Amino acid sequence: MATSSSAKKVARVAAKSGGGSNANKQANWLFPAAIAVIFALGVGIVVYARSENGGGNANDTPPRAQLAEGEPFDHWHAAFAVDVCGKEQPPPTDAEADVLGIHTHGDGLIHIHPFASRAAGENATLKRFFDQIGLVVTDEGFETNDGTTYKEGETSCGGKTGELVLAHWEDATTAGSTEPDRIYRKDFPSIQLSEDLGAYTLAFEEKGATDIPAPSAAAQIEQLGAVDGGSTSSDAPEVNGETPVDPATDATAPTGETTAPGSETTAPANEDTEDSTATTAAASE
């Protein structure tokens, strides 16, 4: 009996020893596997972050993003205005914090200095700016940040059919005395911000109109760009011996007509014409 009992004990010890060895082997395998998984996840996160912020992008197509200290980047400005039936609206302002580097300071300019690849190069489009100021634009019309809607078939200019267009000047400094280089009639959000010191007017005008007015800020784009929205008129740098005026803060600045026509209000396309009611209706879904 003693011999049988001893044999059983030896068998139990051997079984336990074998199980412990397997457990240790499994633990030894799981630890490096877990480290490998964590490393792979870390690399994936870094790659994704670099791609989002430009590290995976050549960043050589203007406007180039400011991705790291000391690397070359672009800081552009473009004049921008919204015009309804010949009446320029107040300069738009940011609707939210800027995370991409395309914004405004309420000075009639688009400030274009991307700090992410998704807003640089060919990705620097008017859609980025429209989203920033809360402007919803379609081929048929647009809705402002306060909910005012202008839409083809619902809004008229002087009793005549209205149409949404976008005029683009490559040189804002001469835009006030020249015709637009191009007039777009669709796909407005996809239009690329293609140069420094350009000008854009998003206009809801009488259908077929070609005399789209340039943004009032276009003539001062270089001065306003130098101020860059960060200075008041008292401490702004002098340009040619004069202090540039920011139309967002100076009532005497040439901002044009700045009363936004609202629902069932008048938006005169010609001050000599009494019948110039711009009737605005909410866009139907």
Coordinates of C-alpha atoms in Angstrom, one line a residue:
M1 CA 0.0 0.0 0.0
A2 CA 2.8 2.4 0.8
T3 CA 4.4 1.8 -2.6
S4 CA 1.0 2.5 -4.3
S5 CA 0.5 5.7 -2.3
S6 CA 4.0 6.9 -3.1
A7 CA 3.4 6.2 -6.8
K8 CA 0.3 8.3 -6.8
K9 CA 2.1 11.1 -5.0
V10 CA 4.8 11.1 -7.6
A11 CA 2.2 11.1 -10.4
R12 CA 0.4 14.1 -8.8
V13 CA 3.7 16.0 -8.5
A14 CA 4.6 15.3 -12.0
A15 CA 1.2 16.5 -13.3
K16 CA 1.5 19.7 -11.3
S17 CA 5.0 20.3 -12.5
G18 CA 3.9 19.8 -16.1
G19 CA 0.9 22.2 -15.7
G20 CA 3.1 24.9 -14.2
S21 CA 5.5 24.6 -17.0
N22 CA 2.7 25.1 -19.6
A23 CA 1.4 28.1 -17.7
N24 CA 4.8 29.7 -17.5
K25 CA 5.3 29.1 -21.2
Q26 CA 1.9 30.7 -22.0
A27 CA 2.7 33.7 -19.8
N28 CA 6.1 34.1 -21.5
W29 CA 4.4 34.1 -24.9
L30 CA 1.6 36.5 -24.0
F31 CA 3.8 39.3 -22.6
P32 CA 5.8 39.9 -25.8
A33 CA 2.7 39.6 -27.9
A34 CA 1.0 42.2 -25.8
I35 CA 4.0 44.5 -26.2
A36 CA 3.9 44.0 -29.9
V37 CA 0.2 44.9 -30.1
I38 CA 0.7 48.0 -28.0
F39 CA 3.7 49.0 -30.2
A40 CA 1.6 48.5 -33.4
L41 CA -1.2 50.6 -32.0
G42 CA 1.2 53.4 -31.0
V43 CA 2.7 53.4 -34.5
G44 CA -0.7 53.5 -36.1
I45 CA -1.8 56.5 -33.9
V46 CA 1.4 58.4 -34.8
V47 CA 1.0 57.7 -38.5
Y48 CA -2.6 58.8 -38.4
A49 CA -1.8 62.0 -36.5
R50 CA 1.1 62.9 -38.8
S51 CA -1.2 62.3 -41.8
E52 CA -3.9 64.5 -40.3
N53 CA -1.5 67.3 -39.4
G54 CA 0.7 67.1 -42.5
G55 CA 3.6 64.9 -41.5
G56 CA 2.6 62.4 -44.2
N57 CA 2.1 65.1 -46.8
A58 CA 4.8 66.7 -49.0
N59 CA 3.3 70.1 -48.1
D60 CA 4.8 71.7 -51.1
T61 CA 1.6 72.9 -52.8
P62 CA 0.6 76.4 -51.7
P63 CA -0.9 77.4 -49.4
R64 CA 1.6 75.3 -47.4
A65 CA 0.7 74.5 -43.8
Q66 CA 2.7 75.5 -40.8
L67 CA 3.4 72.0 -39.4
A68 CA 6.6 72.6 -37.4
E69 CA 8.7 75.4 -36.2
G70 CA 11.2 76.5 -38.8
E71 CA 9.5 74.8 -41.7
P72 CA 8.3 77.0 -44.7
F73 CA 4.6 77.9 -44.8
D74 CA 2.3 80.4 -46.4
H75 CA 0.2 83.2 -44.9
W76 CA -2.3 84.4 -47.5
H77 CA -5.2 86.9 -47.5
A78 CA -8.2 87.1 -49.8
A79 CA -11.0 89.7 -49.8
F80 CA -14.4 88.2 -49.3
A81 CA -17.9 89.6 -49.3
V82 CA -21.5 88.3 -49.5
D83 CA -23.7 90.5 -51.7
V84 CA -27.5 90.3 -51.9
C85 CA -29.2 92.1 -54.8
G86 CA -26.4 94.6 -55.1
K87 CA -26.1 95.2 -51.4
E88 CA -22.9 94.1 -49.6
Q89 CA -23.6 92.4 -46.3
P90 CA -21.7 93.0 -43.1
P91 CA -18.3 91.1 -43.0
P92 CA -18.8 87.6 -41.7
T93 CA -17.2 86.5 -38.4
D94 CA -16.0 83.1 -37.2
A95 CA -18.8 80.9 -35.9
E96 CA -16.4 78.7 -34.0
A97 CA -12.8 78.3 -32.9
D98 CA -10.5 77.9 -35.8
V99 CA -8.7 74.5 -35.8
L100 CA -7.5 74.5 -39.4
G101 CA -6.0 77.9 -40.1
I102 CA -8.6 79.4 -42.5
H103 CA -10.7 82.1 -40.8
T104 CA -11.6 85.7 -40.6
H105 CA -11.2 88.5 -38.1
G106 CA -14.4 90.2 -39.2
D107 CA -12.3 92.5 -41.4
G108 CA -13.6 91.4 -44.8
L109 CA -10.7 89.1 -45.4
I110 CA -10.1 85.4 -45.4
H111 CA -7.0 84.7 -43.5
I112 CA -5.3 81.6 -45.0
H113 CA -2.4 80.1 -43.0
P114 CA -3.2 76.4 -42.6
F115 CA -1.8 74.4 -39.7
A116 CA -3.1 71.0 -40.9
S117 CA -2.7 69.3 -44.3
R118 CA -6.4 68.9 -44.7
A119 CA -6.7 72.7 -45.1
A120 CA -3.5 73.2 -47.2
G121 CA -2.7 73.0 -50.9
E122 CA -5.7 71.7 -52.9
N123 CA -7.6 71.2 -49.6
A124 CA -7.7 74.9 -49.0
T125 CA -11.2 75.4 -50.4
L126 CA -14.0 77.8 -49.8
K127 CA -15.8 75.0 -48.0
R128 CA -13.3 75.3 -45.2
F129 CA -14.1 79.0 -44.9
F130 CA -17.8 78.5 -45.2
D131 CA -17.8 76.0 -42.4
Q132 CA -15.7 78.3 -40.3
I133 CA -18.2 81.2 -40.6
G134 CA -21.3 79.0 -40.4
L135 CA -22.4 79.6 -44.0
V136 CA -24.2 76.8 -45.7
V137 CA -23.9 77.1 -49.5
T138 CA -25.5 75.0 -52.2
D139 CA -25.8 75.5 -56.0
E140 CA -29.2 77.0 -55.4
G141 CA -28.6 79.4 -52.6
F142 CA -27.2 79.8 -49.1
E143 CA -28.2 80.1 -45.4
T144 CA -26.3 82.4 -43.1
N145 CA -25.3 81.6 -39.5
D146 CA -28.4 83.4 -38.2
G147 CA -30.7 81.2 -40.3
T148 CA -31.5 83.7 -43.0
T149 CA -31.9 81.9 -46.3
Y150 CA -31.6 83.1 -49.9
K151 CA -32.7 80.6 -52.5
E152 CA -33.3 80.5 -56.2
G153 CA -37.1 80.3 -56.9
E154 CA -37.9 81.8 -53.5
T155 CA -35.8 85.0 -53.3
S156 CA -36.1 87.7 -56.0
C157 CA -34.2 90.9 -56.8
G158 CA -36.5 93.7 -57.8
G159 CA -39.2 91.3 -58.6
K160 CA -36.8 89.4 -61.0
T161 CA -35.5 85.9 -60.7
G162 CA -32.5 85.6 -58.5
E163 CA -29.4 83.4 -59.0
L164 CA -26.4 82.5 -56.8
V165 CA -23.0 83.1 -58.4
L166 CA -19.4 83.6 -57.1
A167 CA -17.1 86.1 -58.7
H168 CA -13.3 85.6 -58.4
W169 CA -10.6 88.2 -59.0
E170 CA -7.0 87.0 -58.9
D171 CA -5.8 90.5 -58.0
A172 CA -7.9 92.1 -55.2
T173 CA -6.0 95.4 -55.5
T174 CA -7.6 96.1 -58.9
A175 CA -10.8 94.2 -58.5
G176 CA -12.8 97.4 -57.9
S177 CA -12.1 98.6 -61.4
T178 CA -12.0 95.3 -63.3
E179 CA -14.4 92.6 -64.3
P180 CA -14.0 89.2 -62.4
D181 CA -11.5 86.8 -63.9
R182 CA -14.2 84.1 -63.5
I183 CA -17.8 83.8 -62.5
Y184 CA -18.8 80.4 -61.0
R185 CA -22.4 79.2 -61.0
K186 CA -22.1 75.9 -59.2
D187 CA -19.8 73.8 -56.9
F188 CA -19.0 76.9 -54.8
P189 CA -17.6 75.0 -51.7
S190 CA -15.1 73.1 -53.9
I191 CA -13.5 76.3 -55.3
Q192 CA -9.9 76.4 -54.2
L193 CA -8.3 79.4 -52.6
S194 CA -5.6 79.6 -55.3
E195 CA -3.6 82.7 -54.6
D196 CA -2.5 85.3 -52.2
L197 CA -4.3 88.7 -52.4
G198 CA -7.3 87.4 -54.4
A199 CA -10.9 88.4 -54.0
Y200 CA -14.3 86.6 -53.9
T201 CA -17.9 87.8 -53.9
L202 CA -20.6 85.3 -53.2
A203 CA -23.6 87.1 -54.8
F204 CA -27.3 86.4 -55.0
E205 CA -28.1 88.6 -57.9
E206 CA -30.6 89.0 -60.8
K207 CA -30.2 86.0 -63.0
G208 CA -27.7 86.5 -65.8
A209 CA -26.0 89.5 -64.0
T210 CA -22.3 89.9 -64.8
D211 CA -21.5 93.2 -63.1
I212 CA -20.8 91.6 -59.7
P213 CA -19.3 94.1 -57.3
A214 CA -15.9 93.4 -55.8
P215 CA -15.6 93.2 -52.0
S216 CA -15.2 96.6 -50.4
A217 CA -12.2 95.3 -48.4
A218 CA -10.4 94.4 -51.7
A219 CA -8.9 97.9 -52.1
Q220 CA -7.3 97.7 -48.6
I221 CA -6.3 94.1 -48.6
E222 CA -2.6 94.8 -48.2
Q223 CA -3.1 97.2 -45.3
L224 CA -5.6 94.9 -43.6
G225 CA -3.4 91.9 -44.2
A226 CA -0.5 93.8 -42.5
V227 CA -2.7 94.5 -39.5
D228 CA -3.9 90.9 -39.6
G229 CA -6.8 91.6 -37.4
G230 CA -4.6 91.8 -34.3
S231 CA -4.2 95.5 -34.0
T232 CA -6.6 98.4 -33.5
S233 CA -6.5 101.6 -35.5
S234 CA -4.4 103.2 -32.8
D235 CA -1.5 100.8 -32.9
A236 CA -1.7 99.5 -36.5
P237 CA 1.4 99.9 -38.6
E238 CA 1.6 102.8 -41.0
V239 CA 1.5 102.1 -44.7
N240 CA 2.7 104.9 -47.0
G241 CA 2.5 107.3 -44.1
E242 CA -1.2 106.4 -43.4
T243 CA -2.7 104.1 -40.8
P244 CA -4.8 101.3 -42.4
V245 CA -8.4 101.3 -41.4
D246 CA -10.2 98.1 -40.4
P247 CA -13.8 98.2 -41.7
A248 CA -14.8 95.9 -38.9
T249 CA -14.0 98.5 -36.2
D250 CA -14.1 101.9 -38.0
A251 CA -17.5 103.2 -39.0
T252 CA -16.0 105.5 -41.6
A253 CA -14.4 102.6 -43.6
P254 CA -15.8 102.0 -47.1
T255 CA -17.7 98.9 -46.3
G256 CA -20.5 99.6 -48.7
E257 CA -24.1 99.0 -47.8
T258 CA -24.1 96.9 -44.7
T259 CA -27.7 96.3 -43.8
A260 CA -28.5 92.7 -44.4
P261 CA -31.9 92.2 -45.9
G262 CA -34.0 89.9 -43.8
S263 CA -37.1 88.0 -44.4
E264 CA -39.7 90.2 -46.2
T265 CA -37.4 93.2 -46.2
T266 CA -36.1 95.2 -49.1
A267 CA -32.7 94.8 -50.6
P268 CA -32.3 97.5 -53.3
A269 CA -30.4 96.5 -56.4
N270 CA -30.7 100.1 -57.6
E271 CA -31.4 103.0 -55.2
D272 CA -33.3 104.8 -58.0
T273 CA -35.8 102.0 -58.4
E274 CA -38.5 101.7 -55.8
D275 CA -39.6 98.2 -56.9
S276 CA -36.5 96.4 -55.6
T277 CA -37.8 94.1 -52.9
A278 CA -35.8 91.0 -52.1
T279 CA -38.3 88.6 -50.7
T280 CA -36.6 85.9 -48.7
A281 CA -38.2 82.6 -47.7
A282 CA -36.8 79.8 -45.7
A283 CA -35.4 77.0 -47.8
S284 CA -37.6 74.0 -48.0
E285 CA -36.1 70.7 -47.1

